[in-house]
Amino acid sequence: MLAVYKRELRACFTSPIAWLFLAFLTVMLGILTRVNCFVGGRPEFEQVLASMLFLIVTILAICLLTMRAVSEERRQKTDQLLYSLPLRTGKIVAGKYLAMLTVLAIACAIFSVYPLILGQYGTVNYAGSYTGIFGYFCLGAALMAMGIFASSLTENQVVAAIIAMALMFVSFLMSSLASYIPATGFASLCVLWAAAIGLGLVIWALTRSSKFALLVGALLVVLVGALYFFNATLFEGLIQTILTRCSVFDRFYLMIMGTLDWTTVFFDLSITVLFLFFTVQSMEKRRWS
Amino acid sequence: MIEIQHLTKQYGDHIAVSDLSISIEAGQIYGFLGPNGAGKSTTMNIITGCLAATTGTVTIDGYDIFEQPNEAKRRIGYLPEQPPVYLDMTPLEYLRFVGEAKGLRGAELSKSVATAMELTQITGMKDRLIKHLSKGYRQRVGIAQAILGAPQVIILDEPTVGLDPLQIIEIRDLIRSLGREHTVILSSHILSEVAAVCDHIMIISHGKLVAADTAENLTRLMAGSNTLRMTIRGEEDTVRAALEAIEIPEPVPDTDASEEQIQLDLDVAKDPSFELSMRPSEDEGCIDATIVTGPELDLREAAWAAVAKANLPVLHLSLDRASLEEVFLELTADQPETTELPQKTYLYGDANRDFKAVNQAIPDAPASNESMEGGTGDAGSV
């Protein structure tokens, strides 16, 4: 794993990609800090991190950094080398992920200087600021896992970046989109049914086993329907709750509010592990196709 | 060393490898030979764990590649069809990465990398970026990666594709020298390459193993006929009289040959017939004579003696043997994949004489030329 980590980190820094990533984020955060804190006269650095513009920039930067992680190996056929080496796929993915995470950690280390600079000109809540930076790191860690997963789906970097952006933006906008869905129980039921059918389709697309896909889809539809029949009140506003709870961004806002929320850390960690697991499966699948 | 049992790989409806069973001994060079798309690369990818088989098992030194992949892969060095090099690294950095991934550390790592670079002669290029290296050097970096850490088995998929003739000779020499200490498996669709380097040839066609033996045995057991061509100065009648008086030599039993082989030789000796045909030569006053005999009969010396006795000058004398190419073409000939014909399989010691008949039916099959002036039975290239 160490060998893959070292190679990946070297690849990030010998190509301009990691430098661009760091420069892009640092400069954007610098501009936003100037506008918000110096011109706007607000000392809350963490609010800059959570500003919509900076989060969009973060999504783009992480997509750019992670898009080549696995897809490039496939395009250059170096994945065959990785498969033939005595390394488990899990360790390959972990090595790659940790290299990307190191780049993010460097970015966060640079961000840590900002509150100190602000502190020269006024009173800064350091605890809040650094909790915000820590929350940002956790958010970035989860997004990177999504990016690497997207990269493992295709050998085209651009396609990988687009898939990653779609995943991240859906996550970003999830809770605001949820507010457009009626809060009635029936609406929740319909959405859950659609999700069950969607899951069935995804299973079918991945396994080509129509029997299994149909079974899973039908089972979920029946289960959800039965639950609604017995306890309809449970479904009121359920979708909104689920989507808000499942959005890595909504969780991040909790950290920005000044709470060092360990459930958020645990949640981001779970999302990371989940998507890295998907990445391993996606790479293993190629061996079987 | 490597045991492949009932290996099958299916892509949807297409069967790439079909019930392949091979046993590979340590310390030999094996060649997978087959036309493009025969399943060579697929087989190699499965042996090295890059691809999972649909059914069947592969064990390397007793370790199953699917059940104990790390133990098995530690014993293998693999060069895929396209050298798996990172273009933005130098050969030194690249080989150090592969070495570390193979579990080498510290001084051992440096020593292995230096040895691998020396063997493949890339030491002079070690600090250049791989993307600036030519195809030949990239291929060498790929081979260096495969032999790094001296694995017991080295698997090379078409190692000389895209190289210039000089590089091909160098790589072949390298493979031969590797074969002294390692088990080497290489694949190729070029016959001369396999014949030149390998101890054993395995011919694969449509995902099936159709033949496995040494180059010599494959040629000998499946060759159709020998053709002796002579140009003799003289009248047609005198030439014919001289040639018809050829004394057929007693066959010398080959000590290396199997019992069946000796039996085959004796069979030929019992029926020492030959076919003689003659026509006027392009050279004035000369006759071109062609003598077709069985595959075991070499009449060069006898023919010379017979003509010399009649005091006729010989201007040209050469022997065309049915070559490995002929064998190859015959074995890999396109057959409809669905036919229920009994599968033609020729394995060690299994002298299937049917091949002889089929082989002769191929008109104008290419043949190597073994002439008296030089040439030592080197199979020509496709």
PDB file of N, CA, C and O in Angstrom, chain A residues 2-4 6-7 10-11 14-15 68 73 75-88 96 286-289, chain B residues 9 11 45 48-53 69-70 73-74 78 80 82 84-89 93-94 97-98 100-102 145:
ATOM      1  N   LEU A   2       1.991   1.179   0.743  1.00  0.00           N
ATOM      2  CA  LEU A   2       2.898   2.318   0.829  1.00  0.00           C
ATOM      3  C   LEU A   2       3.469   2.651  -0.549  1.00  0.00           C
ATOM      4  O   LEU A   2       3.611   3.823  -0.921  1.00  0.00           O
ATOM      5  N   ALA A   3       3.787   1.601  -1.330  1.00  0.00           N
ATOM      6  CA  ALA A   3       4.358   1.813  -2.661  1.00  0.00           C
ATOM      7  C   ALA A   3       3.365   2.571  -3.540  1.00  0.00           C
ATOM      8  O   ALA A   3       3.726   3.537  -4.219  1.00  0.00           O
ATOM      9  N   VAL A   4       2.091   2.126  -3.498  1.00  0.00           N
ATOM     10  CA  VAL A   4       1.068   2.783  -4.313  1.00  0.00           C
ATOM     11  C   VAL A   4       0.866   4.225  -3.843  1.00  0.00           C
ATOM     12  O   VAL A   4       0.767   5.155  -4.647  1.00  0.00           O
ATOM     13  N   LYS A   6       3.028   6.199  -2.336  1.00  0.00           N
ATOM     14  CA  LYS A   6       4.158   7.041  -2.734  1.00  0.00           C
ATOM     15  C   LYS A   6       4.115   7.365  -4.224  1.00  0.00           C
ATOM     16  O   LYS A   6       4.362   8.489  -4.635  1.00  0.00           O
ATOM     17  N   ARG A   7       3.777   6.359  -5.019  1.00  0.00           N
ATOM     18  CA  ARG A   7       3.721   6.588  -6.456  1.00  0.00           C
ATOM     19  C   ARG A   7       2.636   7.597  -6.808  1.00  0.00           C
ATOM     20  O   ARG A   7       2.837   8.499  -7.615  1.00  0.00           O
ATOM     21  N   ARG A  10       3.542  11.098  -5.774  1.00  0.00           N
ATOM     22  CA  ARG A  10       4.546  11.627  -6.689  1.00  0.00           C
ATOM     23  C   ARG A  10       3.887  12.039  -8.016  1.00  0.00           C
ATOM     24  O   ARG A  10       4.188  13.093  -8.573  1.00  0.00           O
ATOM     25  N   ALA A  11       2.959  11.178  -8.471  1.00  0.00           N
ATOM     26  CA  ALA A  11       2.269  11.476  -9.728  1.00  0.00           C
ATOM     27  C   ALA A  11       1.479  12.780  -9.601  1.00  0.00           C
ATOM     28  O   ALA A  11       1.429  13.585 -10.523  1.00  0.00           O
ATOM     29  N   THR A  14       4.212  15.600  -9.619  1.00  0.00           N
ATOM     30  CA  THR A  14       5.033  15.789 -10.820  1.00  0.00           C
ATOM     31  C   THR A  14       4.173  16.324 -11.966  1.00  0.00           C
ATOM     32  O   THR A  14       4.671  16.988 -12.851  1.00  0.00           O
ATOM     33  N   SER A  15       2.876  16.020 -11.940  1.00  0.00           N
ATOM     34  CA  SER A  15       1.992  16.656 -12.913  1.00  0.00           C
ATOM     35  C   SER A  15       1.480  17.940 -12.238  1.00  0.00           C
ATOM     36  O   SER A  15       1.569  18.081 -11.025  1.00  0.00           O
ATOM     37  N   ARG A  68      -8.517  11.350 -12.511  1.00  0.00           N
ATOM     38  CA  ARG A  68      -7.563  10.487 -13.189  1.00  0.00           C
ATOM     39  C   ARG A  68      -7.140   9.276 -12.333  1.00  0.00           C
ATOM     40  O   ARG A  68      -6.453   8.386 -12.821  1.00  0.00           O
ATOM     41  N   GLU A  73      -5.140   4.790 -15.101  1.00  0.00           N
ATOM     42  CA  GLU A  73      -4.484   3.482 -15.056  1.00  0.00           C
ATOM     43  C   GLU A  73      -5.065   2.587 -16.138  1.00  0.00           C
ATOM     44  O   GLU A  73      -4.362   1.845 -16.796  1.00  0.00           O
ATOM     45  N   ARG A  75      -6.640   3.580 -18.884  1.00  0.00           N
ATOM     46  CA  ARG A  75      -6.366   4.070 -20.236  1.00  0.00           C
ATOM     47  C   ARG A  75      -4.949   3.681 -20.667  1.00  0.00           C
ATOM     48  O   ARG A  75      -4.722   3.300 -21.799  1.00  0.00           O
ATOM     49  N   GLN A  76      -4.017   3.766 -19.739  1.00  0.00           N
ATOM     50  CA  GLN A  76      -2.632   3.457 -20.091  1.00  0.00           C
ATOM     51  C   GLN A  76      -2.294   1.986 -19.878  1.00  0.00           C
ATOM     52  O   GLN A  76      -1.147   1.589 -19.998  1.00  0.00           O
ATOM     53  N   LYS A  77      -3.311   1.201 -19.491  1.00  0.00           N
ATOM     54  CA  LYS A  77      -3.161  -0.245 -19.296  1.00  0.00           C
ATOM     55  C   LYS A  77      -2.226  -0.585 -18.130  1.00  0.00           C
ATOM     56  O   LYS A  77      -1.740  -1.696 -18.042  1.00  0.00           O
ATOM     57  N   THR A  78      -1.942   0.393 -17.281  1.00  0.00           N
ATOM     58  CA  THR A  78      -1.096   0.078 -16.142  1.00  0.00           C
ATOM     59  C   THR A  78      -1.891  -0.663 -15.076  1.00  0.00           C
ATOM     60  O   THR A  78      -1.313  -1.196 -14.144  1.00  0.00           O
ATOM     61  N   ASP A  79      -3.210  -0.707 -15.231  1.00  0.00           N
ATOM     62  CA  ASP A  79      -4.003  -1.460 -14.260  1.00  0.00           C
ATOM     63  C   ASP A  79      -3.634  -2.942 -14.295  1.00  0.00           C
ATOM     64  O   ASP A  79      -3.701  -3.624 -13.291  1.00  0.00           O
ATOM     65  N   GLN A  80      -3.190  -3.410 -15.468  1.00  0.00           N
ATOM     66  CA  GLN A  80      -2.776  -4.815 -15.563  1.00  0.00           C
ATOM     67  C   GLN A  80      -1.580  -5.087 -14.666  1.00  0.00           C
ATOM     68  O   GLN A  80      -1.453  -6.174 -14.107  1.00  0.00           O
ATOM     69  N   LEU A  81      -0.706  -4.085 -14.563  1.00  0.00           N
ATOM     70  CA  LEU A  81       0.443  -4.227 -13.663  1.00  0.00           C
ATOM     71  C   LEU A  81      -0.050  -4.361 -12.223  1.00  0.00           C
ATOM     72  O   LEU A  81       0.362  -5.260 -11.489  1.00  0.00           O
ATOM     73  N   LEU A  82      -0.971  -3.460 -11.851  1.00  0.00           N
ATOM     74  CA  LEU A  82      -1.472  -3.475 -10.475  1.00  0.00           C
ATOM     75  C   LEU A  82      -2.158  -4.801 -10.157  1.00  0.00           C
ATOM     76  O   LEU A  82      -1.987  -5.355  -9.086  1.00  0.00           O
ATOM     77  N   TYR A  83      -2.931  -5.308 -11.133  1.00  0.00           N
ATOM     78  CA  TYR A  83      -3.620  -6.578 -10.910  1.00  0.00           C
ATOM     79  C   TYR A  83      -2.628  -7.726 -10.759  1.00  0.00           C
ATOM     80  O   TYR A  83      -2.895  -8.685 -10.042  1.00  0.00           O
ATOM     81  N   SER A  84      -1.489  -7.655 -11.481  1.00  0.00           N
ATOM     82  CA  SER A  84      -0.564  -8.787 -11.456  1.00  0.00           C
ATOM     83  C   SER A  84       0.418  -8.701 -10.291  1.00  0.00           C
ATOM     84  O   SER A  84       1.140  -9.645 -10.030  1.00  0.00           O
ATOM     85  N   LEU A  85       0.478  -7.558  -9.613  1.00  0.00           N
ATOM     86  CA  LEU A  85       1.368  -7.441  -8.462  1.00  0.00           C
ATOM     87  C   LEU A  85       0.715  -8.079  -7.234  1.00  0.00           C
ATOM     88  O   LEU A  85      -0.510  -8.137  -7.150  1.00  0.00           O
ATOM     89  N   PRO A  86       1.543  -8.554  -6.302  1.00  0.00           N
ATOM     90  CA  PRO A  86       0.950  -9.166  -5.103  1.00  0.00           C
ATOM     91  C   PRO A  86       0.361  -8.120  -4.153  1.00  0.00           C
ATOM     92  O   PRO A  86       0.833  -7.909  -3.046  1.00  0.00           O
ATOM     93  N   LEU A  87      -0.649  -7.397  -4.624  1.00  0.00           N
ATOM     94  CA  LEU A  87      -1.325  -6.378  -3.811  1.00  0.00           C
ATOM     95  C   LEU A  87      -2.819  -6.643  -3.866  1.00  0.00           C
ATOM     96  O   LEU A  87      -3.339  -6.980  -4.923  1.00  0.00           O
ATOM     97  N   ARG A  88      -3.487  -6.465  -2.747  1.00  0.00           N
ATOM     98  CA  ARG A  88      -4.939  -6.605  -2.774  1.00  0.00           C
ATOM     99  C   ARG A  88      -5.529  -5.321  -3.357  1.00  0.00           C
ATOM    100  O   ARG A  88      -4.980  -4.235  -3.144  1.00  0.00           O
ATOM    101  N   LYS A  96      -4.140   4.933  -3.118  1.00  0.00           N
ATOM    102  CA  LYS A  96      -4.506   6.045  -3.989  1.00  0.00           C
ATOM    103  C   LYS A  96      -5.286   7.104  -3.207  1.00  0.00           C
ATOM    104  O   LYS A  96      -5.029   8.301  -3.306  1.00  0.00           O
ATOM    105  N   ARG A 286     -14.060  -5.571 -13.135  1.00  0.00           N
ATOM    106  CA  ARG A 286     -13.363  -5.575 -14.412  1.00  0.00           C
ATOM    107  C   ARG A 286     -12.600  -6.879 -14.624  1.00  0.00           C
ATOM    108  O   ARG A 286     -12.388  -7.322 -15.745  1.00  0.00           O
ATOM    109  N   ARG A 287     -12.160  -7.453 -13.534  1.00  0.00           N
ATOM    110  CA  ARG A 287     -11.455  -8.715 -13.617  1.00  0.00           C
ATOM    111  C   ARG A 287     -12.393  -9.840 -14.067  1.00  0.00           C
ATOM    112  O   ARG A 287     -11.973 -10.821 -14.646  1.00  0.00           O
ATOM    113  N   TRP A 288     -13.668  -9.666 -13.741  1.00  0.00           N
ATOM    114  CA  TRP A 288     -14.631 -10.746 -14.011  1.00  0.00           C
ATOM    115  C   TRP A 288     -15.363 -10.567 -15.312  1.00  0.00           C
ATOM    116  O   TRP A 288     -15.981 -11.485 -15.806  1.00  0.00           O
ATOM    117  N   SER A 289     -15.328  -9.356 -15.846  1.00  0.00           N
ATOM    118  CA  SER A 289     -16.131  -9.096 -17.057  1.00  0.00           C
ATOM    119  C   SER A 289     -15.543  -9.809 -18.255  1.00  0.00           C
ATOM    120  O   SER A 289     -14.365  -9.956 -18.368  1.00  0.00           O
TER     121      SER A 289
ATOM    122  N   LYS B   9     -12.864 -19.501 -20.278  1.00  0.00           N
ATOM    123  CA  LYS B   9     -13.226 -18.096 -20.105  1.00  0.00           C
ATOM    124  C   LYS B   9     -14.251 -17.732 -21.154  1.00  0.00           C
ATOM    125  O   LYS B   9     -14.033 -17.928 -22.340  1.00  0.00           O
ATOM    126  N   TYR B  11     -16.879 -14.742 -22.562  1.00  0.00           N
ATOM    127  CA  TYR B  11     -17.353 -13.358 -22.564  1.00  0.00           C
ATOM    128  C   TYR B  11     -18.740 -13.375 -23.188  1.00  0.00           C
ATOM    129  O   TYR B  11     -18.847 -13.447 -24.407  1.00  0.00           O
ATOM    130  N   ASN B  45      -3.465 -13.649 -19.058  1.00  0.00           N
ATOM    131  CA  ASN B  45      -4.091 -12.768 -18.073  1.00  0.00           C
ATOM    132  C   ASN B  45      -4.697 -13.570 -16.928  1.00  0.00           C
ATOM    133  O   ASN B  45      -4.684 -13.125 -15.780  1.00  0.00           O
ATOM    134  N   THR B  48      -1.908 -14.937 -14.591  1.00  0.00           N
ATOM    135  CA  THR B  48      -1.281 -13.924 -13.748  1.00  0.00           C
ATOM    136  C   THR B  48      -2.273 -13.258 -12.800  1.00  0.00           C
ATOM    137  O   THR B  48      -1.909 -12.350 -12.067  1.00  0.00           O
ATOM    138  N   GLY B  49      -3.522 -13.684 -12.847  1.00  0.00           N
ATOM    139  CA  GLY B  49      -4.497 -13.139 -11.913  1.00  0.00           C
ATOM    140  C   GLY B  49      -5.093 -11.813 -12.328  1.00  0.00           C
ATOM    141  O   GLY B  49      -5.782 -11.169 -11.545  1.00  0.00           O
ATOM    142  N   CYS B  50      -4.829 -11.381 -13.569  1.00  0.00           N
ATOM    143  CA  CYS B  50      -5.405 -10.116 -14.030  1.00  0.00           C
ATOM    144  C   CYS B  50      -6.864 -10.303 -14.420  1.00  0.00           C
ATOM    145  O   CYS B  50      -7.613  -9.343 -14.531  1.00  0.00           O
ATOM    146  N   LEU B  51      -7.228 -11.536 -14.677  1.00  0.00           N
ATOM    147  CA  LEU B  51      -8.554 -11.822 -15.170  1.00  0.00           C
ATOM    148  C   LEU B  51      -9.035 -13.069 -14.434  1.00  0.00           C
ATOM    149  O   LEU B  51      -8.237 -13.943 -14.128  1.00  0.00           O
ATOM    150  N   ALA B  52     -10.313 -13.114 -14.151  1.00  0.00           N
ATOM    151  CA  ALA B  52     -10.838 -14.298 -13.484  1.00  0.00           C
ATOM    152  C   ALA B  52     -11.369 -15.262 -14.526  1.00  0.00           C
ATOM    153  O   ALA B  52     -11.911 -14.843 -15.538  1.00  0.00           O
ATOM    154  N   ALA B  53     -11.188 -16.542 -14.281  1.00  0.00           N
ATOM    155  CA  ALA B  53     -11.675 -17.546 -15.217  1.00  0.00           C
ATOM    156  C   ALA B  53     -13.147 -17.809 -14.953  1.00  0.00           C
ATOM    157  O   ALA B  53     -13.636 -17.593 -13.847  1.00  0.00           O
ATOM    158  N   PRO B  69      -4.037 -15.430  -3.957  1.00  0.00           N
ATOM    159  CA  PRO B  69      -3.441 -14.627  -5.034  1.00  0.00           C
ATOM    160  C   PRO B  69      -2.082 -14.035  -4.678  1.00  0.00           C
ATOM    161  O   PRO B  69      -1.182 -14.023  -5.516  1.00  0.00           O
ATOM    162  N   ASN B  70      -1.918 -13.576  -3.432  1.00  0.00           N
ATOM    163  CA  ASN B  70      -0.650 -12.919  -3.106  1.00  0.00           C
ATOM    164  C   ASN B  70       0.535 -13.875  -3.168  1.00  0.00           C
ATOM    165  O   ASN B  70       1.569 -13.550  -3.738  1.00  0.00           O
ATOM    166  N   LYS B  73       1.084 -14.678  -6.869  1.00  0.00           N
ATOM    167  CA  LYS B  73       1.594 -13.564  -7.672  1.00  0.00           C
ATOM    168  C   LYS B  73       3.033 -13.220  -7.328  1.00  0.00           C
ATOM    169  O   LYS B  73       3.751 -12.661  -8.151  1.00  0.00           O
ATOM    170  N   ARG B  74       3.447 -13.521  -6.089  1.00  0.00           N
ATOM    171  CA  ARG B  74       4.831 -13.280  -5.702  1.00  0.00           C
ATOM    172  C   ARG B  74       5.792 -14.093  -6.569  1.00  0.00           C
ATOM    173  O   ARG B  74       6.959 -13.762  -6.688  1.00  0.00           O
ATOM    174  N   TYR B  78       5.132 -10.492 -14.845  1.00  0.00           N
ATOM    175  CA  TYR B  78       4.271 -10.493 -16.044  1.00  0.00           C
ATOM    176  C   TYR B  78       4.483  -9.249 -16.886  1.00  0.00           C
ATOM    177  O   TYR B  78       4.478  -8.130 -16.369  1.00  0.00           O
ATOM    178  N   PRO B  80       2.448  -7.645 -19.797  1.00  0.00           N
ATOM    179  CA  PRO B  80       1.267  -7.738 -20.658  1.00  0.00           C
ATOM    180  C   PRO B  80       1.593  -7.284 -22.082  1.00  0.00           C
ATOM    181  O   PRO B  80       2.702  -6.828 -22.349  1.00  0.00           O
ATOM    182  N   GLN B  82       0.788  -4.757 -23.787  1.00  0.00           N
ATOM    183  CA  GLN B  82       1.247  -3.379 -23.867  1.00  0.00           C
ATOM    184  C   GLN B  82       2.042  -3.119 -22.589  1.00  0.00           C
ATOM    185  O   GLN B  82       1.523  -3.347 -21.510  1.00  0.00           O
ATOM    186  N   PRO B  84       3.098  -2.063 -19.236  1.00  0.00           N
ATOM    187  CA  PRO B  84       2.310  -1.261 -18.297  1.00  0.00           C
ATOM    188  C   PRO B  84       3.189  -0.252 -17.569  1.00  0.00           C
ATOM    189  O   PRO B  84       3.438  -0.364 -16.382  1.00  0.00           O
ATOM    190  N   VAL B  85       3.683   0.729 -18.301  1.00  0.00           N
ATOM    191  CA  VAL B  85       4.596   1.704 -17.696  1.00  0.00           C
ATOM    192  C   VAL B  85       3.883   3.025 -17.464  1.00  0.00           C
ATOM    193  O   VAL B  85       2.977   3.393 -18.209  1.00  0.00           O
ATOM    194  N   TYR B  86       4.304   3.721 -16.408  1.00  0.00           N
ATOM    195  CA  TYR B  86       3.779   5.063 -16.147  1.00  0.00           C
ATOM    196  C   TYR B  86       4.649   6.050 -16.906  1.00  0.00           C
ATOM    197  O   TYR B  86       5.852   6.145 -16.658  1.00  0.00           O
ATOM    198  N   LEU B  87       4.032   6.775 -17.823  1.00  0.00           N
ATOM    199  CA  LEU B  87       4.808   7.612 -18.731  1.00  0.00           C
ATOM    200  C   LEU B  87       5.497   8.773 -18.023  1.00  0.00           C
ATOM    201  O   LEU B  87       6.510   9.268 -18.486  1.00  0.00           O
ATOM    202  N   ASP B  88       4.932   9.213 -16.887  1.00  0.00           N
ATOM    203  CA  ASP B  88       5.511  10.383 -16.231  1.00  0.00           C
ATOM    204  C   ASP B  88       6.524  10.007 -15.151  1.00  0.00           C
ATOM    205  O   ASP B  88       6.809  10.789 -14.258  1.00  0.00           O
ATOM    206  N   MET B  89       7.046   8.791 -15.235  1.00  0.00           N
ATOM    207  CA  MET B  89       8.087   8.378 -14.289  1.00  0.00           C
ATOM    208  C   MET B  89       9.348   8.032 -15.075  1.00  0.00           C
ATOM    209  O   MET B  89       9.284   7.750 -16.270  1.00  0.00           O
ATOM    210  N   GLU B  93      12.602   5.239 -11.119  1.00  0.00           N
ATOM    211  CA  GLU B  93      11.479   5.438 -10.192  1.00  0.00           C
ATOM    212  C   GLU B  93      10.444   4.333 -10.364  1.00  0.00           C
ATOM    213  O   GLU B  93       9.932   3.783  -9.393  1.00  0.00           O
ATOM    214  N   TYR B  94      10.172   4.022 -11.627  1.00  0.00           N
ATOM    215  CA  TYR B  94       9.161   3.017 -11.955  1.00  0.00           C
ATOM    216  C   TYR B  94       9.543   1.655 -11.380  1.00  0.00           C
ATOM    217  O   TYR B  94       8.733   0.989 -10.732  1.00  0.00           O
ATOM    218  N   PHE B  97       9.247   1.492  -7.698  1.00  0.00           N
ATOM    219  CA  PHE B  97       7.839   1.336  -7.295  1.00  0.00           C
ATOM    220  C   PHE B  97       7.404  -0.127  -7.398  1.00  0.00           C
ATOM    221  O   PHE B  97       6.840  -0.692  -6.460  1.00  0.00           O
ATOM    222  N   VAL B  98       7.696  -0.742  -8.562  1.00  0.00           N
ATOM    223  CA  VAL B  98       7.282  -2.131  -8.753  1.00  0.00           C
ATOM    224  C   VAL B  98       7.962  -3.028  -7.722  1.00  0.00           C
ATOM    225  O   VAL B  98       7.335  -3.913  -7.134  1.00  0.00           O
ATOM    226  N   GLU B 100       9.028  -2.218  -4.734  1.00  0.00           N
ATOM    227  CA  GLU B 100       8.397  -2.043  -3.418  1.00  0.00           C
ATOM    228  C   GLU B 100       7.071  -2.779  -3.346  1.00  0.00           C
ATOM    229  O   GLU B 100       6.742  -3.406  -2.340  1.00  0.00           O
ATOM    230  N   ALA B 101       6.317  -2.685  -4.438  1.00  0.00           N
ATOM    231  CA  ALA B 101       5.020  -3.362  -4.461  1.00  0.00           C
ATOM    232  C   ALA B 101       5.207  -4.868  -4.386  1.00  0.00           C
ATOM    233  O   ALA B 101       4.351  -5.586  -3.876  1.00  0.00           O
ATOM    234  N   LYS B 102       6.346  -5.363  -4.907  1.00  0.00           N
ATOM    235  CA  LYS B 102       6.616  -6.799  -4.831  1.00  0.00           C
ATOM    236  C   LYS B 102       7.185  -7.188  -3.470  1.00  0.00           C
ATOM    237  O   LYS B 102       7.526  -8.346  -3.254  1.00  0.00           O
ATOM    238  N   GLN B 145      10.627  -4.829 -15.430  1.00  0.00           N
ATOM    239  CA  GLN B 145       9.610  -4.887 -14.372  1.00  0.00           C
ATOM    240  C   GLN B 145       9.199  -6.335 -14.092  1.00  0.00           C
ATOM    241  O   GLN B 145       9.022  -6.728 -12.946  1.00  0.00           O
TER     242      GLN B 145
END
